[in-house]
Amino acid sequence: MYLGIIDWALGRDKEFGGKSIWWIKGFAGTGKSAIARSVAEQSSDEGLLLGAFFFGATDPTRNHVGKLVATLSSQISIILPQFRDAVSTIVEDDPLIFDRSIGTQFSTLITRPLSAILSHRSTPSSTTPCLIIIDGVDECSAIEGQHDLLFMLQEATNTTPLIRFLVCSRPESHLKGFFGSPRMIPIVRNVFLGNDYVSREDIRTYIEAKFKQIKEEHVFKHTLPEAWPTPAMIDNLVYRSSGQFIYAVTIVKYMESPRHRPDQRLGALDALYRHIISKAENLPVVLDILSFMICYPWAEVDTMEQLLQLEQGEAEIMLADLNSIVKFLTEDGPPARVGWLHQSLKDFLTDPDRAGDFYRDLLAERLKHVARAITIYSTLVDHGPEKRLPNSLTAPIEYFVHEIRLCNGRGTPHLALQYVSPVVIQALREYGPYGPRWGGERLDCKDDAHIIVYDQKFWFWFMFYLDLMEDVLGKRFWE
């Protein structure tokens, strides 16, 4: 990729050489920042870099646009003496320039001086710095600031066409909208870093090279076994990376540090997950959705929305800010399922020590799902046979039937009590006439009329669950 970026920056790319902005977009962990830093280091060594700014959501000095222009102008001043002289004059004439809008700062301190210096050149040159890198635009805390930044880059391409801007970010919806607008399409090249772009072999090569470096340079290299790391260890790390470069980078950081516990060394990845999830507009509902995805990875979106009491299409809206870590899978229509882009995210969410406030007890969540399924099922009597249930709505009850039967089969029926809770009992009491009858009588599950009204699969599992609950709680419960 580096050679492609250099060819583009120097105008040697016949297909995209005329585009002034290269937008590298990718989900969290696909290696955007690693690529940006690598390009910055190598292009600086070759004398092509003008400046670089790396936004950081957790760094108060880098999570806003306030320091952007000052940082870039300072970097460019070191590289181009003419630029330094021009900026010094501007600041002397207007000492308050850094208090003005970001657009005014950029045009006054970056665009105009560079335009004047490069005005005599008609094409980029390998001897003239021409590349500005801006990484992590989505980590700028204010969306307004992100828009201001992108607008000023657009303006800069009009006055300084020889300057190339490499921009890296997650594919947030508002950024996709901006870069996909008619005014931007002619000047922007889009590259998406998906699982295919950062292949498993690329990740394997990186891990093997870094582990070799650790064996040769680590302070405790003499304590490492000769066979470390084993091929199986490398295979496991490559598999767990799920095609995401950040996982490999994080593991390497973890292995390189001799001073921290393993759980502390995972903090970098955990902090990234926490930041992305915390940006969700309705955090409690989003956590409900993520928990549901862990419990029933095969369930359809409509099942999720019914069991979580969401309106149709609401799940996609709720997860709009999380498209860097989850993806909607479609099949010629509305989203059918939601999938994970990072398998390690499930490990984070199910570990109370790592997830903290984001942790959800999956058993408690499943009990709520069962209660909701019973409520949905019972109320269908008012809607007639045309009201059908999603195929996967039985998933919560099927799970509990399986677990209760395991407890009974192992001779530990007392453990089955955990699969019954007040929220489930309340649902059964409220809709008792359609499930168990008070006094011990039960609706016959072979009643054809009711099988027509209710989904047959759900009816079977529902009655099976009630049978097992009676065994667990005792039949007097219903009396």
Tab-separated table of C-alpha atoms in Angstrom:
chain	number	residue	atom	x	y	z
A	1	MET	CA	0.000	0.000	0.000
A	2	TYR	CA	2.857	2.380	0.781
A	3	LEU	CA	4.161	2.333	-2.799
A	4	GLY	CA	0.648	2.960	-4.077
A	5	ILE	CA	0.279	5.992	-1.824
A	6	ILE	CA	3.652	7.391	-2.937
A	7	ASP	CA	2.798	6.915	-6.617
A	8	TRP	CA	-0.513	8.686	-6.007
A	9	ALA	CA	1.109	11.547	-4.068
A	10	LEU	CA	3.618	12.139	-6.865
A	11	GLY	CA	0.956	11.980	-9.580
A	12	ARG	CA	2.352	8.789	-11.089
A	13	ASP	CA	-0.883	6.861	-10.566
A	14	LYS	CA	-2.552	7.084	-13.971
A	15	GLU	CA	-6.003	6.188	-12.643
A	16	PHE	CA	-6.114	8.229	-9.422
A	17	GLY	CA	-3.246	10.705	-9.802
A	18	GLY	CA	-5.698	13.550	-10.354
A	19	LYS	CA	-7.451	13.013	-7.015
A	20	SER	CA	-6.141	15.164	-4.166
A	21	ILE	CA	-7.564	13.173	-1.236
A	22	TRP	CA	-7.062	9.489	-0.458
A	23	TRP	CA	-9.572	8.311	2.141
A	24	ILE	CA	-8.591	5.073	3.858
A	25	LYS	CA	-11.656	3.827	5.687
A	26	GLY	CA	-11.966	0.714	7.766
A	27	PHE	CA	-13.547	-0.733	10.852
A	28	ALA	CA	-11.802	-0.611	14.207
A	29	GLY	CA	-8.742	-2.799	14.101
A	30	THR	CA	-8.133	-3.014	10.355
A	31	GLY	CA	-4.798	-1.210	10.650
A	32	LYS	CA	-5.612	2.337	9.513
A	33	SER	CA	-3.422	4.068	12.093
A	34	ALA	CA	-0.637	1.534	11.612
A	35	ILE	CA	-0.671	2.283	7.888
A	36	ALA	CA	-0.798	6.049	8.496
A	37	ARG	CA	2.170	5.939	10.869
A	38	SER	CA	4.144	3.693	8.553
A	39	VAL	CA	3.508	5.995	5.594
A	40	ALA	CA	4.405	9.032	7.723
A	41	GLU	CA	7.713	7.503	8.818
A	42	GLN	CA	8.751	6.302	5.388
A	43	SER	CA	7.608	9.384	3.468
A	44	SER	CA	9.420	11.563	6.009
A	45	ASP	CA	12.620	9.604	5.434
A	46	GLU	CA	12.216	10.167	1.692
A	47	GLY	CA	11.493	13.883	2.063
A	48	LEU	CA	7.871	13.724	0.868
A	49	LEU	CA	6.029	14.440	4.120
A	50	LEU	CA	4.834	17.944	4.939
A	51	GLY	CA	3.068	17.084	8.179
A	52	ALA	CA	0.872	14.613	10.026
A	53	PHE	CA	-1.776	14.859	12.721
A	54	PHE	CA	-3.141	11.868	14.613
A	55	PHE	CA	-6.446	12.395	16.402
A	56	GLY	CA	-6.908	10.432	19.624
A	57	ALA	CA	-10.264	10.150	21.368
A	58	THR	CA	-8.762	9.610	24.818
A	59	ASP	CA	-6.102	12.343	24.535
A	60	PRO	CA	-7.489	15.798	25.462
A	61	THR	CA	-4.826	17.455	23.297
A	62	ARG	CA	-5.730	15.413	20.212
A	63	ASN	CA	-9.493	14.809	20.408
A	64	HIS	CA	-10.443	18.147	18.815
A	65	VAL	CA	-9.379	20.296	15.861
A	66	GLY	CA	-7.994	23.104	18.031
A	67	LYS	CA	-4.356	21.958	17.794
A	68	LEU	CA	-4.463	20.753	14.194
A	69	VAL	CA	-3.326	23.879	12.339
A	70	ALA	CA	-0.684	24.857	14.888
A	71	THR	CA	0.781	21.343	14.772
A	72	LEU	CA	0.842	21.122	10.981
A	73	SER	CA	2.219	24.639	10.485
A	74	SER	CA	4.986	23.921	12.989
A	75	GLN	CA	5.925	20.702	11.187
A	76	ILE	CA	5.883	22.333	7.754
A	77	SER	CA	7.975	25.252	9.040
A	78	ILE	CA	10.771	22.849	9.918
A	79	ILE	CA	10.709	21.336	6.431
A	80	LEU	CA	10.224	24.494	4.319
A	81	PRO	CA	12.131	27.608	5.471
A	82	GLN	CA	10.088	29.812	3.099
A	83	PHE	CA	6.932	28.606	4.773
A	84	ARG	CA	8.339	29.383	8.218
A	85	ASP	CA	9.126	32.948	7.174
A	86	ALA	CA	5.647	33.452	5.707
A	87	VAL	CA	3.868	32.066	8.786
A	88	SER	CA	6.014	34.150	11.141
A	89	THR	CA	4.937	37.289	9.307
A	90	ILE	CA	1.272	36.262	9.440
A	91	VAL	CA	1.385	35.598	13.190
A	92	GLU	CA	3.161	38.913	13.821
A	93	ASP	CA	0.478	40.771	11.867
A	94	ASP	CA	-2.368	38.861	13.556
A	95	PRO	CA	-1.377	37.548	17.024
A	96	LEU	CA	-4.928	36.240	17.552
A	97	ILE	CA	-4.939	34.059	14.448
A	98	PHE	CA	-5.051	30.847	16.521
A	99	ASP	CA	-8.249	32.048	18.193
A	100	ARG	CA	-10.078	32.266	14.879
A	101	SER	CA	-12.168	29.542	13.235
A	102	ILE	CA	-10.423	26.390	12.102
A	103	GLY	CA	-11.245	27.243	8.498
A	104	THR	CA	-9.655	30.686	8.779
A	105	GLN	CA	-6.596	29.237	10.512
A	106	PHE	CA	-6.119	26.570	7.859
A	107	SER	CA	-6.519	28.862	4.870
A	108	THR	CA	-4.328	31.592	6.392
A	109	LEU	CA	-1.556	29.490	7.920
A	110	ILE	CA	-1.484	26.429	5.651
A	111	THR	CA	-3.182	26.857	2.295
A	112	ARG	CA	-2.069	30.356	1.265
A	113	PRO	CA	1.611	30.038	2.211
A	114	LEU	CA	1.893	26.628	0.535
A	115	SER	CA	0.078	27.871	-2.554
A	116	ALA	CA	2.525	30.755	-2.899
A	117	ILE	CA	5.564	28.518	-2.422
A	118	LEU	CA	4.391	25.842	-4.864
A	119	SER	CA	2.786	28.135	-7.437
A	120	HIS	CA	5.740	27.834	-9.832
A	121	ARG	CA	5.424	24.038	-9.980
A	122	SER	CA	3.057	22.368	-12.433
A	123	THR	CA	3.465	18.787	-11.233
A	124	PRO	CA	4.492	17.088	-7.987
A	125	SER	CA	8.186	16.378	-7.607
A	126	SER	CA	9.992	13.656	-5.699
A	127	THR	CA	12.223	16.390	-4.258
A	128	THR	CA	9.367	18.505	-2.901
A	129	PRO	CA	7.305	17.573	0.180
A	130	CYS	CA	3.685	17.216	-0.858
A	131	LEU	CA	1.903	14.861	1.574
A	132	ILE	CA	-0.213	15.752	4.617
A	133	ILE	CA	-1.593	12.888	6.723
A	134	ILE	CA	-4.623	13.202	8.999
A	135	ASP	CA	-5.499	10.039	10.899
A	136	GLY	CA	-8.511	9.215	13.076
A	137	VAL	CA	-10.906	11.935	11.925
A	138	ASP	CA	-13.758	10.035	13.599
A	139	GLU	CA	-11.938	10.361	16.948
A	140	CYS	CA	-12.415	14.119	16.880
A	141	SER	CA	-15.042	14.452	19.613
A	142	ALA	CA	-17.310	16.968	17.865
A	143	ILE	CA	-18.953	16.004	14.581
A	144	GLU	CA	-19.067	19.714	13.732
A	145	GLY	CA	-15.290	19.785	14.032
A	146	GLN	CA	-15.020	16.810	11.694
A	147	HIS	CA	-17.180	18.569	9.115
A	148	ASP	CA	-15.167	21.793	9.421
A	149	LEU	CA	-11.961	19.845	8.863
A	150	LEU	CA	-13.264	18.079	5.768
A	151	PHE	CA	-14.666	21.280	4.286
A	152	MET	CA	-11.313	23.022	4.665
A	153	LEU	CA	-9.532	20.082	3.015
A	154	GLN	CA	-11.921	20.405	0.105
A	155	GLU	CA	-11.156	24.130	-0.156
A	156	ALA	CA	-7.431	23.453	0.066
A	157	THR	CA	-7.537	21.144	-2.950
A	158	ASN	CA	-8.853	24.058	-5.035
A	159	THR	CA	-6.003	26.443	-4.177
A	160	THR	CA	-3.113	23.992	-3.686
A	161	PRO	CA	-3.712	21.146	-6.165
A	162	LEU	CA	-0.191	19.754	-5.735
A	163	ILE	CA	-0.789	18.930	-2.072
A	164	ARG	CA	-2.078	15.442	-1.325
A	165	PHE	CA	-4.131	14.636	1.776
A	166	LEU	CA	-4.148	11.109	3.187
A	167	VAL	CA	-7.175	10.829	5.495
A	168	CYS	CA	-7.889	7.785	7.669
A	169	SER	CA	-11.041	7.069	9.678
A	170	ARG	CA	-13.730	4.565	10.495
A	171	PRO	CA	-16.589	4.519	7.961
A	172	GLU	CA	-19.043	6.472	10.117
A	173	SER	CA	-22.295	7.316	8.346
A	174	HIS	CA	-21.768	11.095	8.306
A	175	LEU	CA	-18.241	10.688	6.924
A	176	LYS	CA	-19.456	8.342	4.197
A	177	GLY	CA	-22.102	10.905	3.348
A	178	PHE	CA	-19.549	13.700	3.048
A	179	PHE	CA	-16.959	11.807	1.011
A	180	GLY	CA	-19.705	10.401	-1.191
A	181	SER	CA	-21.214	13.806	-2.002
A	182	PRO	CA	-21.109	15.053	-5.625
A	183	ARG	CA	-18.571	17.767	-4.805
A	184	MET	CA	-16.139	15.252	-3.257
A	185	ILE	CA	-16.361	12.295	-5.640
A	186	PRO	CA	-14.127	13.915	-8.315
A	187	ILE	CA	-11.292	14.605	-5.855
A	188	VAL	CA	-11.435	11.607	-3.476
A	189	ARG	CA	-10.108	8.086	-3.818
A	190	ASN	CA	-11.760	5.611	-1.423
A	191	VAL	CA	-10.019	2.505	-0.133
A	192	PHE	CA	-11.840	0.197	2.262
A	193	LEU	CA	-9.744	-1.908	4.620
A	194	GLY	CA	-11.822	-5.043	5.020
A	195	ASN	CA	-10.843	-8.539	6.003
A	196	ASP	CA	-9.706	-9.233	2.449
A	197	TYR	CA	-7.397	-6.234	2.346
A	198	VAL	CA	-5.496	-7.182	5.496
A	199	SER	CA	-5.249	-10.884	4.821
A	200	ARG	CA	-4.505	-13.548	7.378
A	201	GLU	CA	-1.150	-14.134	5.713
A	202	ASP	CA	-0.269	-10.452	6.141
A	203	ILE	CA	-1.135	-10.722	9.832
A	204	ARG	CA	0.824	-13.956	10.158
A	205	THR	CA	3.881	-12.333	8.597
A	206	TYR	CA	3.616	-9.396	10.985
A	207	ILE	CA	3.226	-11.570	14.100
A	208	GLU	CA	6.097	-13.873	13.144
A	209	ALA	CA	8.411	-10.936	12.442
A	210	LYS	CA	7.585	-9.177	15.711
A	211	PHE	CA	7.906	-12.344	17.781
A	212	LYS	CA	11.311	-12.947	16.172
A	213	GLN	CA	12.290	-9.417	17.183
A	214	ILE	CA	11.104	-10.055	20.748
A	215	LYS	CA	13.202	-13.216	20.957
A	216	GLU	CA	16.268	-11.288	19.818
A	217	GLU	CA	15.840	-8.002	21.683
A	218	HIS	CA	13.606	-8.445	24.729
A	219	VAL	CA	15.226	-7.794	28.095
A	220	PHE	CA	14.234	-11.282	29.236
A	221	LYS	CA	15.014	-13.038	25.971
A	222	HIS	CA	17.238	-15.501	27.823
A	223	THR	CA	14.181	-16.879	29.646
A	224	LEU	CA	12.263	-17.742	26.472
A	225	PRO	CA	12.128	-21.421	25.446
A	226	GLU	CA	13.881	-22.253	22.205
A	227	ALA	CA	10.609	-23.434	20.644
A	228	TRP	CA	8.698	-20.262	21.571
A	229	PRO	CA	6.393	-19.292	19.984
A	230	THR	CA	4.982	-22.588	18.819
A	231	PRO	CA	3.281	-22.867	15.401
A	232	ALA	CA	0.008	-23.582	17.208
A	233	MET	CA	0.353	-20.314	19.130
A	234	ILE	CA	0.868	-18.354	15.919
A	235	ASP	CA	-2.078	-20.117	14.270
A	236	ASN	CA	-4.312	-19.265	17.224
A	237	LEU	CA	-3.342	-15.583	17.208
A	238	VAL	CA	-3.929	-15.328	13.468
A	239	TYR	CA	-7.327	-17.006	13.841
A	240	ARG	CA	-8.384	-14.809	16.766
A	241	SER	CA	-7.404	-11.676	14.878
A	242	SER	CA	-10.448	-12.218	12.605
A	243	GLY	CA	-8.606	-10.361	9.859
A	244	GLN	CA	-8.251	-7.287	12.089
A	245	PHE	CA	-4.763	-5.826	12.263
A	246	ILE	CA	-5.287	-4.088	15.592
A	247	TYR	CA	-5.622	-7.415	17.379
A	248	ALA	CA	-2.186	-8.468	16.168
A	249	VAL	CA	-0.704	-5.084	17.082
A	250	THR	CA	-2.226	-5.268	20.564
A	251	ILE	CA	-0.898	-8.776	21.152
A	252	VAL	CA	2.578	-7.635	20.145
A	253	LYS	CA	2.410	-4.696	22.560
A	254	TYR	CA	1.312	-7.119	25.245
A	255	MET	CA	4.250	-9.426	24.543
A	256	GLU	CA	6.803	-6.606	24.384
A	257	SER	CA	6.126	-5.130	27.814
A	258	PRO	CA	7.856	-6.832	30.767
A	259	ARG	CA	6.215	-4.683	33.448
A	260	HIS	CA	2.477	-5.294	33.211
A	261	ARG	CA	0.122	-8.134	33.932
A	262	PRO	CA	-1.557	-9.739	30.896
A	263	ASP	CA	-4.943	-8.267	31.739
A	264	GLN	CA	-3.395	-4.788	31.892
A	265	ARG	CA	-1.766	-5.282	28.528
A	266	LEU	CA	-5.156	-5.973	27.002
A	267	GLY	CA	-6.213	-2.512	28.112
A	268	ALA	CA	-5.455	-0.909	24.764
A	269	LEU	CA	-8.025	-3.044	22.966
A	270	ASP	CA	-10.534	-2.759	25.805
A	271	ALA	CA	-10.236	1.035	25.761
A	272	LEU	CA	-10.970	1.026	22.042
A	273	TYR	CA	-14.094	-1.085	22.520
A	274	ARG	CA	-15.268	1.091	25.418
A	275	HIS	CA	-14.840	4.248	23.364
A	276	ILE	CA	-16.792	2.917	20.381
A	277	ILE	CA	-19.658	1.506	22.459
A	278	SER	CA	-19.911	4.585	24.695
A	279	LYS	CA	-20.640	6.749	21.647
A	280	ALA	CA	-23.974	4.988	21.135
A	281	GLU	CA	-26.914	7.340	21.566
A	282	ASN	CA	-29.023	4.875	23.581
A	283	LEU	CA	-26.439	2.852	25.483
A	284	PRO	CA	-28.798	0.594	27.522
A	285	VAL	CA	-30.625	-0.575	24.396
A	286	VAL	CA	-27.353	-1.064	22.530
A	287	LEU	CA	-26.048	-3.247	25.358
A	288	ASP	CA	-29.303	-5.241	25.213
A	289	ILE	CA	-28.722	-5.796	21.495
A	290	LEU	CA	-25.085	-6.807	21.922
A	291	SER	CA	-26.047	-9.250	24.678
A	292	PHE	CA	-28.751	-10.719	22.458
A	293	MET	CA	-26.203	-11.202	19.675
A	294	ILE	CA	-23.997	-13.182	22.047
A	295	CYS	CA	-26.894	-15.333	23.257
A	296	TYR	CA	-28.378	-16.113	19.838
A	297	PRO	CA	-25.854	-15.405	17.045
A	298	TRP	CA	-28.099	-17.101	14.476
A	299	ALA	CA	-31.299	-15.191	15.310
A	300	GLU	CA	-32.911	-12.897	12.769
A	301	VAL	CA	-33.139	-9.151	13.273
A	302	ASP	CA	-36.947	-9.253	13.493
A	303	THR	CA	-36.710	-11.760	16.358
A	304	MET	CA	-34.273	-9.492	18.154
A	305	GLU	CA	-36.547	-6.499	17.732
A	306	GLN	CA	-39.601	-8.370	19.026
A	307	LEU	CA	-37.862	-9.817	22.074
A	308	LEU	CA	-36.216	-6.486	22.931
A	309	GLN	CA	-39.452	-4.562	22.310
A	310	LEU	CA	-38.010	-2.455	19.496
A	311	GLU	CA	-39.827	-1.059	16.502
A	312	GLN	CA	-39.138	-2.638	13.129
A	313	GLY	CA	-35.846	-1.290	11.766
A	314	GLU	CA	-34.867	0.211	15.121
A	315	ALA	CA	-31.969	-2.193	15.723
A	316	GLU	CA	-30.148	-0.860	12.680
A	317	ILE	CA	-30.679	2.705	13.879
A	318	MET	CA	-29.459	1.895	17.380
A	319	LEU	CA	-26.272	0.320	16.028
A	320	ALA	CA	-25.541	3.092	13.523
A	321	ASP	CA	-22.659	4.389	15.658
A	322	LEU	CA	-21.180	0.908	16.028
A	323	ASN	CA	-20.662	-0.013	12.393
A	324	SER	CA	-16.956	-0.279	13.124
A	325	ILE	CA	-17.473	-3.369	15.285
A	326	VAL	CA	-20.714	-4.981	14.051
A	327	LYS	CA	-22.169	-5.536	10.610
A	328	PHE	CA	-25.652	-6.159	9.235
A	329	LEU	CA	-25.982	-9.170	6.945
A	330	THR	CA	-28.591	-8.686	4.242
A	331	GLU	CA	-30.205	-11.063	1.797
A	332	ASP	CA	-32.025	-9.093	-0.902
A	333	GLY	CA	-33.954	-6.883	1.485
A	334	PRO	CA	-33.847	-5.609	5.055
A	335	PRO	CA	-30.989	-6.803	7.286
A	336	ALA	CA	-31.444	-10.476	8.136
A	337	ARG	CA	-28.888	-10.801	10.934
A	338	VAL	CA	-26.233	-8.846	12.791
A	339	GLY	CA	-22.686	-10.168	12.872
A	340	TRP	CA	-19.465	-9.389	14.716
A	341	LEU	CA	-16.458	-7.824	13.047
A	342	HIS	CA	-14.306	-8.708	16.066
A	343	GLN	CA	-14.604	-12.067	17.773
A	344	SER	CA	-12.561	-10.688	20.686
A	345	LEU	CA	-15.341	-8.172	21.394
A	346	LYS	CA	-17.509	-10.990	22.769
A	347	ASP	CA	-14.723	-11.909	25.189
A	348	PHE	CA	-14.634	-8.300	26.366
A	349	LEU	CA	-18.404	-7.992	26.879
A	350	THR	CA	-18.704	-11.255	28.816
A	351	ASP	CA	-15.865	-10.488	31.240
A	352	PRO	CA	-17.192	-8.344	34.143
A	353	ASP	CA	-13.698	-7.211	35.109
A	354	ARG	CA	-12.922	-5.957	31.609
A	355	ALA	CA	-16.368	-4.710	30.547
A	356	GLY	CA	-17.261	-2.960	33.809
A	357	ASP	CA	-20.544	-1.067	33.354
A	358	PHE	CA	-20.958	-2.609	29.902
A	359	TYR	CA	-21.189	-6.138	31.308
A	360	ARG	CA	-24.517	-7.960	31.132
A	361	ASP	CA	-25.338	-11.221	32.921
A	362	LEU	CA	-26.290	-13.439	29.996
A	363	LEU	CA	-28.462	-15.767	32.103
A	364	ALA	CA	-30.486	-12.814	33.381
A	365	GLU	CA	-30.805	-11.554	29.818
A	366	ARG	CA	-32.024	-14.946	28.598
A	367	LEU	CA	-34.664	-15.041	31.351
A	368	LYS	CA	-35.987	-11.680	30.177
A	369	HIS	CA	-36.057	-12.991	26.619
A	370	VAL	CA	-38.091	-16.036	27.707
A	371	ALA	CA	-40.588	-13.847	29.557
A	372	ARG	CA	-40.948	-11.601	26.538
A	373	ALA	CA	-41.391	-14.616	24.229
A	374	ILE	CA	-44.173	-15.963	26.471
A	375	THR	CA	-45.873	-12.568	26.402
A	376	ILE	CA	-45.652	-12.336	22.610
A	377	TYR	CA	-46.849	-15.895	22.191
A	378	SER	CA	-49.781	-15.525	24.541
A	379	THR	CA	-51.077	-12.304	22.989
A	380	LEU	CA	-51.289	-13.852	19.526
A	381	VAL	CA	-54.701	-15.253	20.443
A	382	ASP	CA	-56.075	-11.778	19.746
A	383	HIS	CA	-54.627	-11.603	16.237
A	384	GLY	CA	-55.679	-14.830	14.573
A	385	PRO	CA	-53.727	-17.259	12.404
A	386	GLU	CA	-52.409	-14.579	10.043
A	387	LYS	CA	-50.057	-13.346	12.766
A	388	ARG	CA	-47.007	-15.568	12.556
A	389	LEU	CA	-43.921	-15.819	14.735
A	390	PRO	CA	-40.331	-15.475	13.484
A	391	ASN	CA	-38.677	-18.870	13.160
A	392	SER	CA	-36.056	-18.113	15.800
A	393	LEU	CA	-38.444	-16.789	18.460
A	394	THR	CA	-38.277	-20.187	20.129
A	395	ALA	CA	-34.525	-19.801	20.715
A	396	PRO	CA	-34.715	-18.576	24.350
A	397	ILE	CA	-37.112	-21.337	25.417
A	398	GLU	CA	-35.234	-24.025	23.479
A	399	TYR	CA	-32.062	-23.026	25.302
A	400	PHE	CA	-33.674	-23.364	28.732
A	401	VAL	CA	-35.341	-26.668	27.843
A	402	HIS	CA	-31.938	-28.003	26.857
A	403	GLU	CA	-30.259	-26.743	30.052
A	404	ILE	CA	-33.017	-28.010	32.382
A	405	ARG	CA	-32.915	-31.442	30.771
A	406	LEU	CA	-29.139	-31.501	31.244
A	407	CYS	CA	-29.572	-30.713	34.939
A	408	ASN	CA	-32.127	-33.488	35.324
A	409	GLY	CA	-29.998	-35.930	33.362
A	410	ARG	CA	-26.991	-35.225	35.548
A	411	GLY	CA	-28.946	-35.776	38.730
A	412	THR	CA	-28.742	-32.099	39.709
A	413	PRO	CA	-32.358	-30.911	39.303
A	414	HIS	CA	-31.820	-28.228	41.954
A	415	LEU	CA	-29.539	-26.413	39.506
A	416	ALA	CA	-32.480	-26.046	37.137
A	417	LEU	CA	-33.956	-23.430	39.480
A	418	GLN	CA	-31.635	-20.843	37.922
A	419	TYR	CA	-33.621	-21.150	34.689
A	420	VAL	CA	-36.808	-19.886	36.338
A	421	SER	CA	-37.072	-16.337	37.608
A	422	PRO	CA	-39.710	-13.889	38.891
A	423	VAL	CA	-39.842	-12.198	35.496
A	424	VAL	CA	-40.732	-15.521	33.820
A	425	ILE	CA	-43.273	-16.434	36.505
A	426	GLN	CA	-44.885	-13.008	36.160
A	427	ALA	CA	-45.285	-13.531	32.419
A	428	LEU	CA	-46.896	-16.918	33.046
A	429	ARG	CA	-49.230	-15.573	35.733
A	430	GLU	CA	-50.317	-12.671	33.556
A	431	TYR	CA	-51.092	-14.891	30.597
A	432	GLY	CA	-52.018	-18.041	32.501
A	433	PRO	CA	-55.260	-18.807	30.636
A	434	TYR	CA	-53.269	-19.435	27.452
A	435	GLY	CA	-50.624	-21.620	29.051
A	436	PRO	CA	-51.197	-23.506	32.310
A	437	ARG	CA	-54.693	-23.504	33.835
A	438	TRP	CA	-55.039	-22.648	37.491
A	439	GLY	CA	-55.895	-25.742	39.548
A	440	GLY	CA	-53.552	-27.999	37.646
A	441	GLU	CA	-55.498	-28.300	34.368
A	442	ARG	CA	-53.581	-27.539	31.224
A	443	LEU	CA	-54.550	-26.649	27.707
A	444	ASP	CA	-54.122	-29.732	25.523
A	445	CYS	CA	-51.156	-29.119	23.218
A	446	LYS	CA	-52.897	-31.261	20.578
A	447	ASP	CA	-55.842	-28.893	20.351
A	448	ASP	CA	-55.977	-28.207	16.599
A	449	ALA	CA	-57.685	-24.856	17.022
A	450	HIS	CA	-54.866	-23.522	19.138
A	451	ILE	CA	-52.169	-25.001	16.907
A	452	ILE	CA	-53.694	-23.034	14.031
A	453	VAL	CA	-53.648	-19.818	16.033
A	454	TYR	CA	-50.176	-20.319	17.434
A	455	ASP	CA	-46.988	-21.216	15.658
A	456	GLN	CA	-46.665	-25.005	15.985
A	457	LYS	CA	-42.932	-24.967	16.720
A	458	PHE	CA	-43.331	-22.390	19.453
A	459	TRP	CA	-46.325	-24.231	20.870
A	460	PHE	CA	-44.283	-27.425	21.192
A	461	TRP	CA	-41.351	-25.794	22.954
A	462	PHE	CA	-43.605	-23.653	25.127
A	463	MET	CA	-45.495	-26.678	26.461
A	464	PHE	CA	-42.235	-28.610	26.856
A	465	TYR	CA	-40.842	-25.766	28.961
A	466	LEU	CA	-43.970	-25.682	31.134
A	467	ASP	CA	-43.704	-29.416	31.760
A	468	LEU	CA	-40.132	-29.034	32.911
A	469	MET	CA	-40.959	-26.007	35.050
A	470	GLU	CA	-43.651	-28.001	36.840
A	471	ASP	CA	-41.085	-30.682	37.559
A	472	VAL	CA	-38.673	-28.073	38.917
A	473	LEU	CA	-41.137	-26.021	40.972
A	474	GLY	CA	-43.731	-28.631	41.830
A	475	LYS	CA	-47.244	-28.793	40.393
A	476	ARG	CA	-48.678	-26.989	43.387
A	477	PHE	CA	-47.124	-23.830	41.929
A	478	TRP	CA	-50.011	-23.615	39.493
A	479	GLU	CA	-52.705	-24.229	42.083
